[in-house]
Every structure is written in C-alpha cells, then in structure tokens.
C-alpha cells in the first residue's frame, strides 16, 4: 500500500487549496478513506471520511471544517482529494490521507486508520 | 463528541522498562478503541485496534486492554525504537476523536 499526498503550500486566509492523495497497492475503489490533520506541535485531528462508491461514497466531516472542506474521490485514477475553501490560520497543519479498515467478527464495526501517507503541509498565513 | 483523555501527557523511562499509558473516554465506547505510535517527523502507525488486537507486523511488546471508558497501552521491555508519541482514538461514533498524546522519552 502506498499513499502519496501532494498539493500543500502557503496560502492566505480566505483562499482555497486542493490537496491530493495518490493511492496504489490495493483496490482503491473498495476502500473507505479519511483525512487526518496535525497542526504544528499538536495532536491528531480527524478531518473527514468518504466511503467507497459501493457504500454510496457518502462523506462526514469534523465540525471545524464542515461547509468549507469537501472530500471527493476519482476511482478511475485512484485519487483522493480534499478541497479546502475559506481557509483560516487555524487550518495550518500537515494533512494525512489514510485508509480505513475494520475489525472482524464482533469487532466488525470498529474502524481504524490502517495505512497513512507521508503528509502534506498546508500553511495559511497572511 | 466523545472526549478522549490520555495520561500521563509525557513520561521518561529507560530501555527495558515496562510502560503503561492510560486512555479514558468521556462515555462508554465498548471496545472501539485504537492506538497509534508516531515518531518525530513521521506519519502515525497503527499498533492496536479494537482495544487489544495487535496489528500485523507490530511487536508483541505492545499490548492493549480495557473496555467501556478505561483503556491501557502497555509496552513490555521498552526498546530504543519505542521512544515516540502514542495516541488513542475512538471509533464508536463520528466525529472520530483522538487523545492528546503521550510522549515517551528516554530517561
């Protein structure tokens, strides 16, 4: 499994940016995917998740980004995207894409973040 | 949202020590609890899922326990490569939330 993020950079508050995640080594179209971010020197924060097309490709978002960020996927290209609009200084972070896997048996509903990319740094500053 | 609280926030230990990190959820999460290790400048790495299931390829020095609201991650026989920050994460409900992290440093 390989996940490679790209597209990070320096933007001003209020601007937009799209980061991407190129996936390989597994059947991307069957995978649920998430974005997790980490502000400099801080802990991990779940950003949002997209299910597989087979599960409706539905999305969920953390409250701080809901309405501003959009997760999408292109299964024909094995690509995951995070469109970030109306960026704020507090969105400055390393953004990681991850695969989502689940336990087995009685723990089938336990979802965890199994494989991670190396991250891409987004800096929002005037 | 479910709040996850880890203790301690940091600890100093020596190679060979047994180390235990605690994670407490603000409400019962059954066994929907995962643990990650993050080394400086690197992406996190899954250690334990469903409270006690060891991820493939992870050393058996790591073990997890607990259910409901109280969980532990134990490292038996700390090795130099284990010095890192450890995070718990609940998968009981959305939004998924992490603990604030526990940094394990060399004494």
CSV table of C-alpha atoms in Angstrom, one decimal:
chain,number,residue,atom,x,y,z
A,1,UNK,CA,0.0,0.0,0.0
A,2,UNK,CA,1.3,3.4,-0.9
A,3,UNK,CA,-0.4,6.8,-0.3
A,4,UNK,CA,1.3,9.9,-1.6
A,5,UNK,CA,-0.1,13.3,-0.7
A,6,UNK,CA,0.6,16.4,-2.7
A,7,UNK,CA,-0.6,20.0,-3.3
A,8,UNK,CA,0.2,21.6,0.0
A,9,UNK,CA,1.7,25.0,0.2
A,10,UNK,CA,1.3,28.6,1.6
A,11,UNK,CA,-2.0,30.4,1.1
A,12,UNK,CA,-3.6,33.5,2.5
A,13,UNK,CA,-6.6,33.4,4.8
A,14,UNK,CA,-9.8,33.2,2.8
A,15,UNK,CA,-8.2,31.4,-0.1
A,16,UNK,CA,-8.7,27.9,-1.4
A,17,UNK,CA,-6.4,24.9,-1.9
A,18,UNK,CA,-6.9,21.3,-3.1
A,19,UNK,CA,-4.6,18.6,-1.8
A,20,UNK,CA,-4.5,15.2,-3.4
A,21,UNK,CA,-3.6,11.7,-2.4
A,22,UNK,CA,-2.4,9.1,-4.9
A,23,UNK,CA,-3.2,5.6,-3.9
A,24,UNK,CA,-1.6,2.3,-5.1
A,25,UNK,CA,-1.1,-1.3,-4.0
A,26,UNK,CA,-4.7,-2.0,-3.1
A,27,UNK,CA,-8.2,-1.9,-4.6
A,28,UNK,CA,-8.9,1.8,-4.1
A,29,UNK,CA,-12.4,1.6,-5.4
A,30,UNK,CA,-13.4,-0.6,-2.5
A,31,UNK,CA,-11.7,1.5,0.2
A,32,UNK,CA,-13.1,4.0,2.6
A,33,UNK,CA,-10.6,6.8,3.1
A,34,UNK,CA,-10.1,9.6,5.6
A,35,UNK,CA,-8.1,12.8,6.0
A,36,UNK,CA,-6.4,13.5,9.4
A,37,UNK,CA,-4.5,16.6,10.2
A,38,UNK,CA,-1.9,17.7,12.7
A,39,UNK,CA,-1.2,21.3,13.5
A,40,UNK,CA,2.5,22.1,14.2
A,41,UNK,CA,3.5,20.7,17.6
A,42,UNK,CA,-0.1,19.5,18.2
A,43,UNK,CA,-2.0,16.2,18.2
A,44,UNK,CA,-4.0,14.4,15.6
A,45,UNK,CA,-7.4,15.7,14.4
A,46,UNK,CA,-9.8,13.8,12.2
A,47,UNK,CA,-11.0,15.9,9.3
A,48,UNK,CA,-13.4,13.7,7.5
A,49,UNK,CA,-14.2,10.5,5.7
A,50,UNK,CA,-15.5,9.3,2.3
A,51,UNK,CA,-17.0,5.8,1.9
A,52,UNK,CA,-16.5,3.7,-1.2
A,53,UNK,CA,-18.8,4.2,-4.2
A,54,UNK,CA,-20.3,0.8,-3.3
A,55,UNK,CA,-21.3,2.2,0.0
A,56,UNK,CA,-22.7,5.4,-1.6
A,57,UNK,CA,-19.5,7.5,-1.5
A,58,UNK,CA,-21.0,9.4,1.4
A,59,UNK,CA,-18.9,11.8,3.4
A,60,UNK,CA,-18.7,13.0,7.0
A,61,UNK,CA,-16.8,16.0,8.3
A,62,UNK,CA,-15.5,17.4,11.6
A,63,UNK,CA,-17.4,20.4,12.8
A,64,UNK,CA,-14.4,22.9,12.3
A,65,UNK,CA,-14.3,22.1,8.6
A,66,UNK,CA,-17.9,21.3,7.7
A,67,UNK,CA,-19.2,23.6,5.0
A,68,UNK,CA,-15.7,24.6,4.0
A,69,UNK,CA,-13.9,21.4,3.1
A,70,UNK,CA,-15.1,18.7,0.6
A,71,UNK,CA,-13.7,15.2,0.2
A,72,UNK,CA,-14.0,13.5,-3.1
A,73,UNK,CA,-12.5,10.6,-5.0
A,74,UNK,CA,-11.8,9.5,-8.6
A,75,UNK,CA,-11.7,5.8,-8.6
A,76,UNK,CA,-10.6,5.7,-12.3
A,77,UNK,CA,-7.4,7.5,-11.2
A,78,UNK,CA,-7.0,6.0,-7.7
A,79,UNK,CA,-7.1,9.5,-6.4
A,80,UNK,CA,-8.5,11.1,-3.2
A,81,UNK,CA,-9.0,14.8,-2.9
A,82,UNK,CA,-9.5,17.4,-0.2
A,83,UNK,CA,-10.9,20.7,-1.4
A,84,UNK,CA,-10.4,23.4,1.2
A,85,UNK,CA,-12.2,26.7,0.9
A,86,UNK,CA,-12.3,29.8,3.1
A,87,UNK,CA,-9.1,28.7,4.7
A,88,UNK,CA,-8.3,30.0,8.2
A,89,UNK,CA,-5.0,30.3,10.0
A,90,UNK,CA,-6.1,27.5,12.3
A,91,UNK,CA,-6.2,25.2,9.3
A,92,UNK,CA,-2.4,25.3,9.2
A,93,UNK,CA,-1.4,21.6,9.6
A,94,UNK,CA,0.1,18.6,8.0
A,95,UNK,CA,-2.7,16.7,6.2
A,96,UNK,CA,-2.5,12.9,6.0
A,97,UNK,CA,-4.7,10.6,3.9
A,98,UNK,CA,-5.4,7.2,5.4
A,99,UNK,CA,-7.1,4.0,4.5
A,100,UNK,CA,-9.9,2.8,6.7
A,101,UNK,CA,-10.1,-0.8,7.7
A,102,UNK,CA,-12.4,-2.6,10.1
A,103,UNK,CA,-12.1,-5.4,12.6
A,104,UNK,CA,-13.6,-8.8,12.2
A,105,UNK,CA,-16.3,-10.8,13.9
A,106,UNK,CA,-17.8,-9.0,16.8
A,107,UNK,CA,-15.5,-6.0,16.1
A,108,UNK,CA,-16.6,-5.5,12.5
A,109,UNK,CA,-17.9,-2.0,13.3
A,110,UNK,CA,-14.6,-1.0,14.8
A,111,UNK,CA,-13.0,1.1,12.1
A,112,UNK,CA,-9.3,2.1,12.2
A,113,UNK,CA,-6.8,4.1,10.2
A,114,UNK,CA,-4.5,1.4,8.8
A,115,UNK,CA,-2.2,2.9,6.2
A,116,UNK,CA,-1.0,6.6,6.2
A,117,UNK,CA,0.6,8.8,3.6
A,118,UNK,CA,3.7,10.9,4.5
A,119,UNK,CA,1.5,14.1,4.7
A,120,UNK,CA,1.5,17.4,3.0
A,121,UNK,CA,1.9,20.7,4.8
A,122,UNK,CA,-0.7,23.4,4.4
A,123,UNK,CA,0.2,26.8,5.8
A,124,UNK,CA,-2.4,29.5,6.0
A,125,UNK,CA,-0.9,32.9,6.7
A,126,UNK,CA,-1.1,36.5,5.6
B,1,UNK,CA,-18.5,14.5,20.8
B,2,UNK,CA,-16.6,11.9,22.8
B,3,UNK,CA,-13.6,13.3,24.6
B,4,UNK,CA,-10.5,11.1,24.9
B,5,UNK,CA,-8.1,11.9,27.7
B,6,UNK,CA,-4.7,10.3,28.0
B,7,UNK,CA,-2.4,10.1,31.0
B,8,UNK,CA,0.3,10.9,31.5
B,9,UNK,CA,1.0,13.6,28.8
B,10,UNK,CA,4.6,12.6,28.9
B,11,UNK,CA,6.9,10.2,30.7
B,12,UNK,CA,10.6,9.3,31.0
B,13,UNK,CA,11.6,5.7,31.0
B,14,UNK,CA,14.7,3.6,30.5
B,15,UNK,CA,15.3,0.8,28.0
B,16,UNK,CA,13.9,-2.4,29.4
B,17,UNK,CA,11.2,-0.7,31.5
B,18,UNK,CA,7.5,-1.7,31.4
B,19,UNK,CA,5.4,1.4,30.5
B,20,UNK,CA,1.7,1.8,30.7
B,21,UNK,CA,-0.3,4.6,29.1
B,22,UNK,CA,-4.0,5.2,30.1
B,23,UNK,CA,-6.8,6.5,27.9
B,24,UNK,CA,-10.2,7.4,29.2
B,25,UNK,CA,-13.3,8.1,27.2
B,26,UNK,CA,-16.0,10.6,28.2
B,27,UNK,CA,-18.6,7.9,27.7
B,28,UNK,CA,-18.7,4.2,27.1
B,29,UNK,CA,-17.2,3.2,23.8
B,30,UNK,CA,-17.3,-0.6,24.3
B,31,UNK,CA,-14.0,-1.8,22.7
B,32,UNK,CA,-14.0,0.7,19.8
B,33,UNK,CA,-10.5,2.0,20.8
B,34,UNK,CA,-7.4,2.1,18.6
B,35,UNK,CA,-3.7,3.0,19.4
B,36,UNK,CA,-1.2,4.7,17.2
B,37,UNK,CA,2.5,5.4,17.5
B,38,UNK,CA,4.1,8.5,15.9
B,39,UNK,CA,7.8,9.1,15.7
B,40,UNK,CA,9.1,12.6,15.2
B,41,UNK,CA,8.5,13.9,11.7
B,42,UNK,CA,6.8,10.7,10.6
B,43,UNK,CA,3.2,9.7,9.9
B,44,UNK,CA,1.4,7.7,12.7
B,45,UNK,CA,1.5,4.0,12.7
B,46,UNK,CA,-1.4,1.7,13.8
B,47,UNK,CA,-0.4,-0.5,16.8
B,48,UNK,CA,-3.6,-1.9,18.3
B,49,UNK,CA,-7.2,-1.9,17.1
B,50,UNK,CA,-10.4,-2.9,18.9
B,51,UNK,CA,-8.8,-2.3,22.3
B,52,UNK,CA,-6.5,-5.3,22.3
B,53,UNK,CA,-6.0,-6.7,18.7
B,54,UNK,CA,-2.3,-6.4,17.7
B,55,UNK,CA,-1.9,-5.0,14.2
B,56,UNK,CA,0.0,-7.3,11.8
B,57,UNK,CA,3.8,-6.7,11.9
B,58,UNK,CA,3.7,-4.9,15.3
B,59,UNK,CA,5.9,-6.2,18.1
B,60,UNK,CA,4.3,-8.3,20.8
B,61,UNK,CA,5.9,-6.0,23.3
B,62,UNK,CA,2.8,-3.9,22.7
B,63,UNK,CA,-0.5,-4.9,24.3
B,64,UNK,CA,-3.8,-3.2,24.8
B,65,UNK,CA,-6.6,-3.7,27.3
B,66,UNK,CA,-9.8,-2.3,28.6
B,67,UNK,CA,-13.4,-1.7,27.6
B,68,UNK,CA,-16.1,0.8,28.4
B,69,UNK,CA,-14.4,4.0,29.3
B,70,UNK,CA,-10.9,3.0,30.5
B,71,UNK,CA,-8.1,1.6,28.4
B,72,UNK,CA,-4.4,0.9,28.6
B,73,UNK,CA,-1.5,0.5,26.3
B,74,UNK,CA,1.4,-1.4,27.8
B,75,UNK,CA,4.9,-1.6,26.4
B,76,UNK,CA,6.8,-4.6,27.9
B,77,UNK,CA,10.5,-4.1,27.8
B,78,UNK,CA,10.9,-0.7,26.2
B,79,UNK,CA,13.3,-0.6,23.3
B,80,UNK,CA,15.1,2.4,21.8
B,81,UNK,CA,12.8,2.4,18.8
B,82,UNK,CA,9.7,2.8,21.1
B,83,UNK,CA,10.5,6.3,22.1
B,84,UNK,CA,7.7,8.2,20.4
B,85,UNK,CA,4.3,9.8,21.0
B,86,UNK,CA,1.3,7.5,21.4
B,87,UNK,CA,-2.3,8.4,20.6
B,88,UNK,CA,-5.6,6.6,21.4
B,89,UNK,CA,-8.6,7.1,19.1
B,90,UNK,CA,-12.2,6.1,19.5
B,91,UNK,CA,-14.2,4.6,16.6
B,92,UNK,CA,-17.5,4.4,18.5
B,93,UNK,CA,-19.0,7.4,16.9
B,94,UNK,CA,-18.4,10.3,14.5
B,95,UNK,CA,-16.5,12.5,14.8
B,96,UNK,CA,-13.6,10.2,15.4
B,97,UNK,CA,-11.6,11.7,18.2
B,98,UNK,CA,-8.0,11.2,19.4
B,99,UNK,CA,-6.4,11.6,22.8
B,100,UNK,CA,-4.0,14.4,23.2
B,101,UNK,CA,-1.0,12.1,23.0
B,102,UNK,CA,1.6,10.7,25.4
B,103,UNK,CA,5.2,11.4,24.7
B,104,UNK,CA,7.6,8.6,25.8
B,105,UNK,CA,11.1,10.0,26.3
B,106,UNK,CA,14.4,8.5,27.3
B,107,UNK,CA,15.4,8.8,31.0
